[in-house]
Short mmCIF file of C-alpha atoms in Angstrom, two decimals:
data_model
loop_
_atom_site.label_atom_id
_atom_site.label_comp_id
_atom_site.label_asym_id
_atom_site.label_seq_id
_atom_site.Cartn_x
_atom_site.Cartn_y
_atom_site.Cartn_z
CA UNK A 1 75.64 72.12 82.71
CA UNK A 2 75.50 71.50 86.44
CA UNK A 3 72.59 73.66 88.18
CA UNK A 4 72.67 74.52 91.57
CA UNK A 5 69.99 74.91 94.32
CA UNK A 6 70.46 79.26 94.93
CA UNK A 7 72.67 79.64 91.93
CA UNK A 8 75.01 78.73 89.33
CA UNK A 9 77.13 79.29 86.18
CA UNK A 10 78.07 77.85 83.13
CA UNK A 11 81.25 77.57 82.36
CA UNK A 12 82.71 77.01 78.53
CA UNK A 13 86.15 78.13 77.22
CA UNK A 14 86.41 80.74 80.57
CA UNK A 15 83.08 82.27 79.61
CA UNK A 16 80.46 82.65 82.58
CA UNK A 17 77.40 83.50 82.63
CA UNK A 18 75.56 84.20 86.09
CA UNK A 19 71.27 83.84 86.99
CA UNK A 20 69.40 86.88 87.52
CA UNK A 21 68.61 85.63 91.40
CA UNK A 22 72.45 85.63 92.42
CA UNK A 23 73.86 87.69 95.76
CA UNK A 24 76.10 90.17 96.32
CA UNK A 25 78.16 88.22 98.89
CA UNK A 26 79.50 85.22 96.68
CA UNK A 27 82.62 85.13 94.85
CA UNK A 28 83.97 83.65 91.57
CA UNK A 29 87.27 83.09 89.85
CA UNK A 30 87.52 83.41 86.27
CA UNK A 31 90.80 83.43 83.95
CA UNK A 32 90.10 87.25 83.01
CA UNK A 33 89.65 87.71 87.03
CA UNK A 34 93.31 85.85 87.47
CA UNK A 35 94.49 87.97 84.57
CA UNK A 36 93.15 91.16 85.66
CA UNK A 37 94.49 90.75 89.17
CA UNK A 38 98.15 90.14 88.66
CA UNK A 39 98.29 93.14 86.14
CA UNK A 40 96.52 95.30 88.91
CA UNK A 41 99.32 93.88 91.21
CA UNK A 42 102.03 94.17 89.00
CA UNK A 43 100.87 97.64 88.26
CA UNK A 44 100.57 98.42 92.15
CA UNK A 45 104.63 97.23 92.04
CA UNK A 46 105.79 99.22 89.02
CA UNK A 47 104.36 102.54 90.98
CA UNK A 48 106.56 100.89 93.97
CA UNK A 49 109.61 100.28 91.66
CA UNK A 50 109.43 103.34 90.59
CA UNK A 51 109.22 105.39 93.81
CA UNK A 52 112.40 103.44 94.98
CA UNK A 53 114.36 104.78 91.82
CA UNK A 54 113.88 107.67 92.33
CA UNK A 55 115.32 109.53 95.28
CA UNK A 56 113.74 112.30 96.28
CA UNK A 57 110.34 110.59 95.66
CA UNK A 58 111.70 108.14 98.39
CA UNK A 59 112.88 110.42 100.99
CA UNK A 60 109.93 112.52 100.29
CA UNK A 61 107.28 109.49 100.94
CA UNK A 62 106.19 107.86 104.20
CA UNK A 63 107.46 104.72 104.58
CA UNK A 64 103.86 103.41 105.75
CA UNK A 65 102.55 104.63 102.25
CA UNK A 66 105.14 102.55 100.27
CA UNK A 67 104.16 99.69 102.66
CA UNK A 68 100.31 99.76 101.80
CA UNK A 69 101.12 99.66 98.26
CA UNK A 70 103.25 96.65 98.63
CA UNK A 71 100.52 94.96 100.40
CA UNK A 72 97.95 96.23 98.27
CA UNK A 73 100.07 94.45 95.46
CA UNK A 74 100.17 90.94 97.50
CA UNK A 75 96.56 91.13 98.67
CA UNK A 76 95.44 91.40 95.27
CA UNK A 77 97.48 88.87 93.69
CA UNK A 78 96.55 86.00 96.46
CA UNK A 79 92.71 86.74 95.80
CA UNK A 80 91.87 86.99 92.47
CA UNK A 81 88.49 86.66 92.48
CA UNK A 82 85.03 88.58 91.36
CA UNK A 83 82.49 89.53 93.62
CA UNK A 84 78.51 89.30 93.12
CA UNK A 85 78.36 93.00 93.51
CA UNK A 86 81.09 93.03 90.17
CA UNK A 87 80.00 95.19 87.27
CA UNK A 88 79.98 92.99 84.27
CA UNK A 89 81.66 94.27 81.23
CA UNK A 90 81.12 92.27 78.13
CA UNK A 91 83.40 91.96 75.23
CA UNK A 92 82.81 89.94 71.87
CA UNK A 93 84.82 87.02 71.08
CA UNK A 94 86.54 88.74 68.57
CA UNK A 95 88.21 91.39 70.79
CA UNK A 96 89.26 89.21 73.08
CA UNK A 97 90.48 86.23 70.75
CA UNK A 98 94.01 86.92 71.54
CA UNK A 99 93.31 86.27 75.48
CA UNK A 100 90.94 83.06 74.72
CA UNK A 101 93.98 81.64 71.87
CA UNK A 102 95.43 79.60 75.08
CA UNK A 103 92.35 77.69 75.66
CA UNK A 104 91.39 77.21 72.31
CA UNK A 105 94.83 75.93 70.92
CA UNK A 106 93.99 72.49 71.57
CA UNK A 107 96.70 70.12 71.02
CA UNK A 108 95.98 65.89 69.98
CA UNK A 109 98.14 63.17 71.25
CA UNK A 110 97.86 59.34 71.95
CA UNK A 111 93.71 60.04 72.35
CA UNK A 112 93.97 62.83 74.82
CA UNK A 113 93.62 66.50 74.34
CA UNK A 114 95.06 69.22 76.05
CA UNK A 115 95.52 72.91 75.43
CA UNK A 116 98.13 75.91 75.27
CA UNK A 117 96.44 76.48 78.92
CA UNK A 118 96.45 73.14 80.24
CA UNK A 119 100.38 72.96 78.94
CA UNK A 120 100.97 76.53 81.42
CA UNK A 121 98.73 75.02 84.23
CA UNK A 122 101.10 72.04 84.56
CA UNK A 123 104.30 73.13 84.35
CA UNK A 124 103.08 76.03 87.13
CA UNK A 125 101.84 73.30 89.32
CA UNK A 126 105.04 71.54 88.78
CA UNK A 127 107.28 74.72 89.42
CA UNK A 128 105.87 74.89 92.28
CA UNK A 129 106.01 71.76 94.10
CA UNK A 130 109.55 71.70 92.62
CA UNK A 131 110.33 75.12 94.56
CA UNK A 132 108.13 74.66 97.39
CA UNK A 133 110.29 71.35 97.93
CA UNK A 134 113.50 73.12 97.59
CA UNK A 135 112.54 75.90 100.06
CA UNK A 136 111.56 73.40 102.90
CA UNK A 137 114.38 71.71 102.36
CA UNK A 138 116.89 74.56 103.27
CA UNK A 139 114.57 75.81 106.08
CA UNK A 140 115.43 72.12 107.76
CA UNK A 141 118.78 72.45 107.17
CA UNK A 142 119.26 76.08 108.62
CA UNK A 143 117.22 74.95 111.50
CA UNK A 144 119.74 71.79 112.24
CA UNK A 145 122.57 74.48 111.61
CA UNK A 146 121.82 76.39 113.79
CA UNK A 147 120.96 73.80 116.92
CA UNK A 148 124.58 72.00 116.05
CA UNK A 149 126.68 74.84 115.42
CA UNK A 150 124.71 77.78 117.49
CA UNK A 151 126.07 79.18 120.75
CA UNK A 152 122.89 80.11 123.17
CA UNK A 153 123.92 83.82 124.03
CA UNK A 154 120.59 84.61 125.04
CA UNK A 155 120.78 84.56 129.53
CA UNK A 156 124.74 86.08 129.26
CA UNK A 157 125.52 89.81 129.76
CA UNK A 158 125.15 91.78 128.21
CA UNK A 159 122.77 90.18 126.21
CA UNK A 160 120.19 89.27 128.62
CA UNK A 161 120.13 92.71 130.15
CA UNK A 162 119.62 94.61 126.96
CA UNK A 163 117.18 92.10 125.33
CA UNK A 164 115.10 92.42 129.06
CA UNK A 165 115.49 96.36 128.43
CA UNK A 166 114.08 96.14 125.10
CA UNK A 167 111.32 94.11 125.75
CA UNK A 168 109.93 95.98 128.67
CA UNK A 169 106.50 96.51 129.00
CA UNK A 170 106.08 94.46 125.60
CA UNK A 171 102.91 92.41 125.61
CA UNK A 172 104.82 89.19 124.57
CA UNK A 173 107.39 89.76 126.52
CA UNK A 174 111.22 88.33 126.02
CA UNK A 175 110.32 85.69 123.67
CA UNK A 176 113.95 85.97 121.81
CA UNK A 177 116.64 83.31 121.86
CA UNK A 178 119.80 84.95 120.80
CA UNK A 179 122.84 82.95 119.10
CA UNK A 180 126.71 83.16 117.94
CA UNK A 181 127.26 81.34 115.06
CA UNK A 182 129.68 80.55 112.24
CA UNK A 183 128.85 80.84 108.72
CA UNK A 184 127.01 84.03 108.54
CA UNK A 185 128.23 87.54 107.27
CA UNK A 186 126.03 89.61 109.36
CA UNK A 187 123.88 89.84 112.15
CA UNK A 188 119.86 88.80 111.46
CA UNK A 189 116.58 87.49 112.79
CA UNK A 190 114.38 84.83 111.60
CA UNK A 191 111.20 82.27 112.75
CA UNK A 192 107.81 83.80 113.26
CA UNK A 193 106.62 81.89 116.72
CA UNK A 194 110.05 81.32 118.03
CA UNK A 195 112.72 84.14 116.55
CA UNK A 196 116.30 83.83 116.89
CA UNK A 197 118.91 86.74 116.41
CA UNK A 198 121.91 85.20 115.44
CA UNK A 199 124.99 86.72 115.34
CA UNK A 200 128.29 85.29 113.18
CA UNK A 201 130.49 84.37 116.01
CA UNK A 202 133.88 86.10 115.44
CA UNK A 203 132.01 89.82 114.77
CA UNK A 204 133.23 92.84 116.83
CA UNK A 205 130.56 94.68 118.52
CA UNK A 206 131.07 97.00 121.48
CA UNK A 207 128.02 97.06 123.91
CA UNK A 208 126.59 100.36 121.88
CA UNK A 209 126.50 98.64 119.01
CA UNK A 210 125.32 95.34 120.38
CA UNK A 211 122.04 97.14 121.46
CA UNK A 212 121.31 98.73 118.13
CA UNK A 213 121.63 95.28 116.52
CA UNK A 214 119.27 93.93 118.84
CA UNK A 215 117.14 96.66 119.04
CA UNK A 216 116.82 96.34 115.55
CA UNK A 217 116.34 92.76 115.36
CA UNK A 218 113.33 92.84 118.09
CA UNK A 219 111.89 95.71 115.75
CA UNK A 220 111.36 94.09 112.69
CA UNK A 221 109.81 91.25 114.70
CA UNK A 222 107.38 93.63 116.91
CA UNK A 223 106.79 95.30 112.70
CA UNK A 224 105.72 91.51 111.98
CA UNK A 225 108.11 91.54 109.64
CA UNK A 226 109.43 88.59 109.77
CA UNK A 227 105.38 87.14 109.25
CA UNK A 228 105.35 89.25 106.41
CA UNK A 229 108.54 87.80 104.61
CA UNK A 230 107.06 84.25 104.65
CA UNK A 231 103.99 85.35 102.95
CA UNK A 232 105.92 87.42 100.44
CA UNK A 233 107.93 84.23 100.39
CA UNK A 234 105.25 81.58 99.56
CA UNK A 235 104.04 84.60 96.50
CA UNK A 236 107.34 83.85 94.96
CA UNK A 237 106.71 80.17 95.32
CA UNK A 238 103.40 80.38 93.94
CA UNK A 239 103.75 82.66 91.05
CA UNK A 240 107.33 81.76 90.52
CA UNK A 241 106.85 82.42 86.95
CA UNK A 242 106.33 86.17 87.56
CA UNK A 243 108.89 88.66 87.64
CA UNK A 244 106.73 90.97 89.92
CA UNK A 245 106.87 89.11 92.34
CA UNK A 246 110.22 89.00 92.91
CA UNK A 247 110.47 92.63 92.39
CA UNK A 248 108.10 92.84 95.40
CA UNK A 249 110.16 90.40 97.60
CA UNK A 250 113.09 92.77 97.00
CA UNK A 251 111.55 96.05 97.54
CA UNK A 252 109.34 94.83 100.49
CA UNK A 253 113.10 94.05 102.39
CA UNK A 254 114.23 97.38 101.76
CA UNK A 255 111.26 98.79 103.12
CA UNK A 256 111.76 96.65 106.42
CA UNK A 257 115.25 98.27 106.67
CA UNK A 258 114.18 101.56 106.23
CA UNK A 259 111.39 101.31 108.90
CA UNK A 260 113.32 99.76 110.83
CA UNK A 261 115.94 102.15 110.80
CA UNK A 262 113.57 105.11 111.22
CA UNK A 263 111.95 103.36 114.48
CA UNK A 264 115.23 103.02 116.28
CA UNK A 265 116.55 105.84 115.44
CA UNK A 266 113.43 107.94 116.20
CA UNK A 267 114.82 111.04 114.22
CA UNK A 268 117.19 111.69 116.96
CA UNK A 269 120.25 113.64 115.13
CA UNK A 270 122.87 112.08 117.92
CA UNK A 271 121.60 108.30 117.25
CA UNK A 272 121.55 108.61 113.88
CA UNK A 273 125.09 109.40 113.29
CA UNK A 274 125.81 106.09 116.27
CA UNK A 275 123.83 104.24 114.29
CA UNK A 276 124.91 104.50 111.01
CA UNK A 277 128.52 104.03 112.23
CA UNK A 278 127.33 100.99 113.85
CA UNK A 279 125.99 99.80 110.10
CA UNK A 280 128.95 100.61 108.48
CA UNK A 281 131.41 99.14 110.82
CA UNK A 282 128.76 95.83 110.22
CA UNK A 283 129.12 95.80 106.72
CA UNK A 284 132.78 96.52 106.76
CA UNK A 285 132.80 93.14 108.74
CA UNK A 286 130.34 91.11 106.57
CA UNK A 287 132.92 90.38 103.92
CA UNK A 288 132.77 86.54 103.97
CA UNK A 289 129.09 85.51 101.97
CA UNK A 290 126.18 83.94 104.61
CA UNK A 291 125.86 79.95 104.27
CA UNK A 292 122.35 80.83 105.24
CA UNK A 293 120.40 81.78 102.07
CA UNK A 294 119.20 85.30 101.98
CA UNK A 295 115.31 84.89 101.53
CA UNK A 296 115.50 82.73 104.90
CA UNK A 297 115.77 85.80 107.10
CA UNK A 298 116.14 89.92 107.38
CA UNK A 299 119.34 91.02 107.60
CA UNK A 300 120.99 93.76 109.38
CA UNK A 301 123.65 95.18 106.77
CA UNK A 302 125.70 93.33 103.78
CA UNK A 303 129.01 95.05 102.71
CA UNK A 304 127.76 93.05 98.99
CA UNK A 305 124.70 94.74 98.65
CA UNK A 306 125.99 98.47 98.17
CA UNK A 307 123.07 99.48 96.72
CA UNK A 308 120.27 98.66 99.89
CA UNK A 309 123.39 100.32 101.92
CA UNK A 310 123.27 103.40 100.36
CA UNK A 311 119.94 103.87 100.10
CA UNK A 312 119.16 103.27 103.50
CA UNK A 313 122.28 105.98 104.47
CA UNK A 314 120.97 108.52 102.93
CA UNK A 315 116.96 107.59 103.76
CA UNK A 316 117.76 108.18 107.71
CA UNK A 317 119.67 111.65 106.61
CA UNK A 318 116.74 112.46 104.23
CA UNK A 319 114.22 111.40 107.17
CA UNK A 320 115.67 114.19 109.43
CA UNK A 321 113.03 116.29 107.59
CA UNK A 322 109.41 115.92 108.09
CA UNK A 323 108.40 113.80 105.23
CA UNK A 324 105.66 115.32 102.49
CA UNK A 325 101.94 114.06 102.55
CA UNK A 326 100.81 115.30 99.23
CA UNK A 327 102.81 113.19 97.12
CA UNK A 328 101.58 110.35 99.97
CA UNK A 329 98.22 110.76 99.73
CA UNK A 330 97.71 111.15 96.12
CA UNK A 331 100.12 107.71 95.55
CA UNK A 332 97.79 106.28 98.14
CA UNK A 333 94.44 107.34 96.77
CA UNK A 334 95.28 106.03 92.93
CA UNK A 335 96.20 102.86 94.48
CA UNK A 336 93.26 102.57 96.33
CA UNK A 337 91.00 103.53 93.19
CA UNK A 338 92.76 101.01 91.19
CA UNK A 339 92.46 97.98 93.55
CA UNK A 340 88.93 99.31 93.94
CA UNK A 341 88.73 99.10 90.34
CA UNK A 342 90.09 96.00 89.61
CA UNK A 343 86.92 94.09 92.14
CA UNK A 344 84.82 96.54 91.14
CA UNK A 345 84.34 95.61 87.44
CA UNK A 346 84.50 92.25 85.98
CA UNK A 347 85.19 91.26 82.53
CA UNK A 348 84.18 88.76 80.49
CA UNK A 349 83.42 87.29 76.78
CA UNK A 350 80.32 87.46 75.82
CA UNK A 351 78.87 84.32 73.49
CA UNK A 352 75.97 84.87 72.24
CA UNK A 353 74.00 88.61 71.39
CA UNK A 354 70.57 86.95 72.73
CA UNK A 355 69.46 86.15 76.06
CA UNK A 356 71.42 82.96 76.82
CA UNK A 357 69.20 80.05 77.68
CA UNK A 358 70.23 77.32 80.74
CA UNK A 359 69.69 73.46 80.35
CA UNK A 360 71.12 69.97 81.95
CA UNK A 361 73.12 68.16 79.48
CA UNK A 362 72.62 64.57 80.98
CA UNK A 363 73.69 61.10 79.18
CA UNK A 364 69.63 60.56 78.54
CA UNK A 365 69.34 63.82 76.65
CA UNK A 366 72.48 64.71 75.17
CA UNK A 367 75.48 63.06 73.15
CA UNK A 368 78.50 64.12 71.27
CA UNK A 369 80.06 63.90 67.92
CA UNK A 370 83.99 64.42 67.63
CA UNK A 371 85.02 65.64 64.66
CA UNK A 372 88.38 64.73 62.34
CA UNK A 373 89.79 67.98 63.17
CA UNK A 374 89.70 67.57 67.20
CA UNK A 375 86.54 69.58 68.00
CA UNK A 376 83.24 68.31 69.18
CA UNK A 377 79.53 68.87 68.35
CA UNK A 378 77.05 69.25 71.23
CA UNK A 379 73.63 67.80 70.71
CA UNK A 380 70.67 68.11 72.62
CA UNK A 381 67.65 66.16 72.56
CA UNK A 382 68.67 65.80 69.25
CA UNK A 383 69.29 69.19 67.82
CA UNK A 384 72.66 70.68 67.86
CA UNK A 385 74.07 73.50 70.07
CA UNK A 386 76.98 74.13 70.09
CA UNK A 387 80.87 72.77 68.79
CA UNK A 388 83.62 73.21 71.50
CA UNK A 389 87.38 72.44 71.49
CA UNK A 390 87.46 70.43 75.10
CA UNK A 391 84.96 68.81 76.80
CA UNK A 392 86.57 70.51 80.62
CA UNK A 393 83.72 70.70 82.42
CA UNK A 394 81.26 68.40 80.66
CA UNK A 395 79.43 65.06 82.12
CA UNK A 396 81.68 62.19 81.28
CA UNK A 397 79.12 59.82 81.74
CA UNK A 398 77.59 61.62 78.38
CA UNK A 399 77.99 59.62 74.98
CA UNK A 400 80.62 60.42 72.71
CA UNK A 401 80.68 59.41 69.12
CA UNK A 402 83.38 59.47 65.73
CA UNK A 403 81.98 61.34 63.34
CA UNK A 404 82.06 58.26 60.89
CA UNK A 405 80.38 56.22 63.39
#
C-alpha cells in the first residue's frame, strides 16, 4: 500500500481505512460516498417532483425555496465526496455484500480481468464523450445559424430604446444583441458571456408585447439563468445514465419561467392580465416546432408544451396572494438536514474486527499467487495476508505467480 508523508489510506475492493493523525480539512471519494450522494440528490429531486405535482403545494411555496432545493440536488451530486470531519459508520461485509457484488464479480478474458464495476465505469465514460460530442456539435451549428440566417435587430426602434430602458442603471449594462430569425417557434435567449434574444422572424408582436418579451429575456439572464442551464446541462451529460437528472433539467426550466414571470410582473393585477395575453397570443403563434433544440436555450412560451403553459397561468394568478412560509421553511430545513446528513456521516465496510495494521507491499517483500479460479493470494515477507479478486491499486512492479508454478 502506498504511504504518504501527513496521511494516507488503503484502498481494497472500495474499503478505506484512514490514520489516527488525519485533518479535518481533507476530502475523499469513495464508491459508498458516490452512492450516497446521488440518492441524497435524487431524494432532494423527488421532494421537488413532488411539490410541482401538486398544486396548491406550488402556489403555496416560494419560488426561491424550490430553487435551493434544486441546487441543493446539483451541488450534491457534482461533489460527492467525504470530509475528514465525516463520522465513520462501519458495516460488515455481509450487510453490505449486495453493494460490494459489482466489484467483486470479476469477469476473465484473453488474460485480463475486469469487473461488473469496471464494465459500468466504461460504458459511463463512453456515454459521455459520446453525448458531450453530440452536444458541442449542435451548439456550433446553432451558433453558424444564427450568424448566416440572423437579422441584427438590436440598434433599430423599438428595440434599441426598450432594451436601453431595461438595462438602465444595470451594472453590465446593454450587453444584449437581439435577432429575427427563421426556424424558431418562439421567442428565447441563450449564451452566458454574449446573450442573444432571438426572435422567429415572421412573429406578430405589438410594441407592449415586444417589451415583455424582452423584459423577460434580460431577466432570466440578470437571474443567471442562462449560467445555470449549462451547468444543469453538463449534469445530464455527466450522469446521463440517471433519470434524476433529467427530472432536474426539466423542473429547474419551469422554475426559471415561473420566476421569471413573477419578476416582471411584480404582482401588479393590471400587468398580469397584459402579460399573460402576451404569452398566450406567443404560444398561439409558436405552432411550427424550433430547428434549435430545446436544451440549447430558455424559452419564452411553446403552444406544444401545454402542460409548463398551464402551470405557469395559473402560478402568476395563484402568486397574487402572499405566498406561505411554513410549508417553506420546514421543506427548506429537511433539505438542509439531509444534505447536512449526507457529508456529515460516512459509510463504509469494515474488513477486519481488529485494529487493522499498515505495511508497504514492495516487489522485495511481497509476491502473488493467482489462483485457477481468478483470485489472487497476497504474501508478505512470506506469510500470507490476504486473497483479493483484482489487483486495482496494487504495485505492478510486484511478482505474480500461477499457482502451479
Amino acid at each position: 500500500y502506498k504511504r504518504q508523508d501527513f496521511y494516507f489510506w488503503k484502498t481494497v475492493q472500495g474499503n478505506y481505512e484512514r490514520r489516527k493523525d488525519e485533518t479535518l480539512m481533507y476530502i475523499y471519494i469513495t464508491t459508498f460516498s458516490i452512492i450516497q450522494a446521488i440518492l441524497t440528490s435524487n431524494l432532494l429531486i423527488c421532494i421537488c417532483a413532488f411539490i410541482m405535482k401538486r398544486k396548491k403545494l406550488l402556489y403555496r411555496m416560494p419560488y426561491n425555496s424550490i430553487v435551493v432545493l434544486l441546487l441543493l440536488a446539483m451541488v450534491r451530486l457534482f461533489f460527492p465526496f467525504y470530509f475528514g470531519f465525516s463520522h465513520v459508520i462501519s458495516f460488515s461485509q455481509k450487510s453490505m455484500q449486495f453493494l460490494l457484488y459489482p466489484s467483486r464479480c470479476v469477469f476473465q478474458s484473453q488474460g485480463y480481468y475486469f469487473s461488473a464495476f469496471d464494465i459500468f465505469c466504461t460504458v459511463w465514460g463512453i456515454g459521455v464523450i459520446i453525448i458531450a460530442f453530440c452536444y458541442l456539435r449542435k451548439e456550433v451549428i446553432v451558433t453558424r445559424f444564427i450568424a448566416g440566417f440572423g437579422t441584427d435587430m438590436s440598434k433599430q426602434e423599438p428595440y434599441a430604446s426598450i432594451l436601453a430602458d431595461l438595462t438602465a442603471g444595470h451594472r453590465r449594462g446593454n450587453v444584449f444583441r437581439i435577432y429575427r430569425i427563421p426556424g424558431v417557434s418562439a421567442p428565447f435567449i441563450r449564451g452566458v458571456i454574449q446573450p442573444a434574444i432571438l426572435i422567429p422572424e415572421d412573429m406578430e408582436l405589438n410594441e407592449q408585447e415586444l417589451y415583455y418579451v424582452l423584459a423577460h429575456e434580460v431577466s432570466h439572464y440578470r437571474h443567471l439563468d442562462t449560467l445555470v442551464k449549462q451547468l444543469l446541462q453538463l449534469t445530464s451529460i455527466l450522469f446521463w445514465w440517471n433519470p434524476a437528472c433529467h427530472i432536474l433539467n426539466r423542473q429547474a426550466d419551469l422554475m426559471f419561467e415561473l420566476r421569471v414571470d413573477h419578476t416582471v410582473t411584480k404582482n401588479n393585477r393590471g400587468t398580469i392580465l397584459e402579460y399573460l395575453q402576451c404569452i398566450l397570443n406567443i404560444a398561439e403563434q409558436a405552432c411550427e416546432p424550433s430547428e434549435i433544440p430545446e436544451y440549447l436555450y430558455i424559452g419564452f412560451a411553446k403552444k406544444e408544451d401545454a402542460g409548463m403553459l398551464t402551470k405557469r397561468v395559473h402560478y402568476l394568478i395563484e402568486k397574487a396572494e402572499k405566498p406561505g412560509k411554513a410549508g417553506a421553511f420546514v421543506t427548506l430545513l429537511s433539505a438542509a438536514f439531509l444534505f447536512i446528513a449526507s457529508v456529515t456521516f460516512a459509510f463504509r465496510v469494515q474488513d477486519y474486527d481488529t485494529q487493522t495494521i499498515y505495511f508497504d507491499l514492495t516487489p522485495q517483500n511481497s509476491y502473488i499467487i493467482e489462483k485457477e479460479d481468478g483470485t489472487y493470494d497476497i504474501y508478505h515477507l512470506n506469510q500470507y495476508d490476504e486473497t483479493v479478486t483484482s489487483l486495482i491499486g496494487y504495485d505492478t512492479s510486484i511478482p505474480v505467480y500461477r499457482e502451479n508454478e
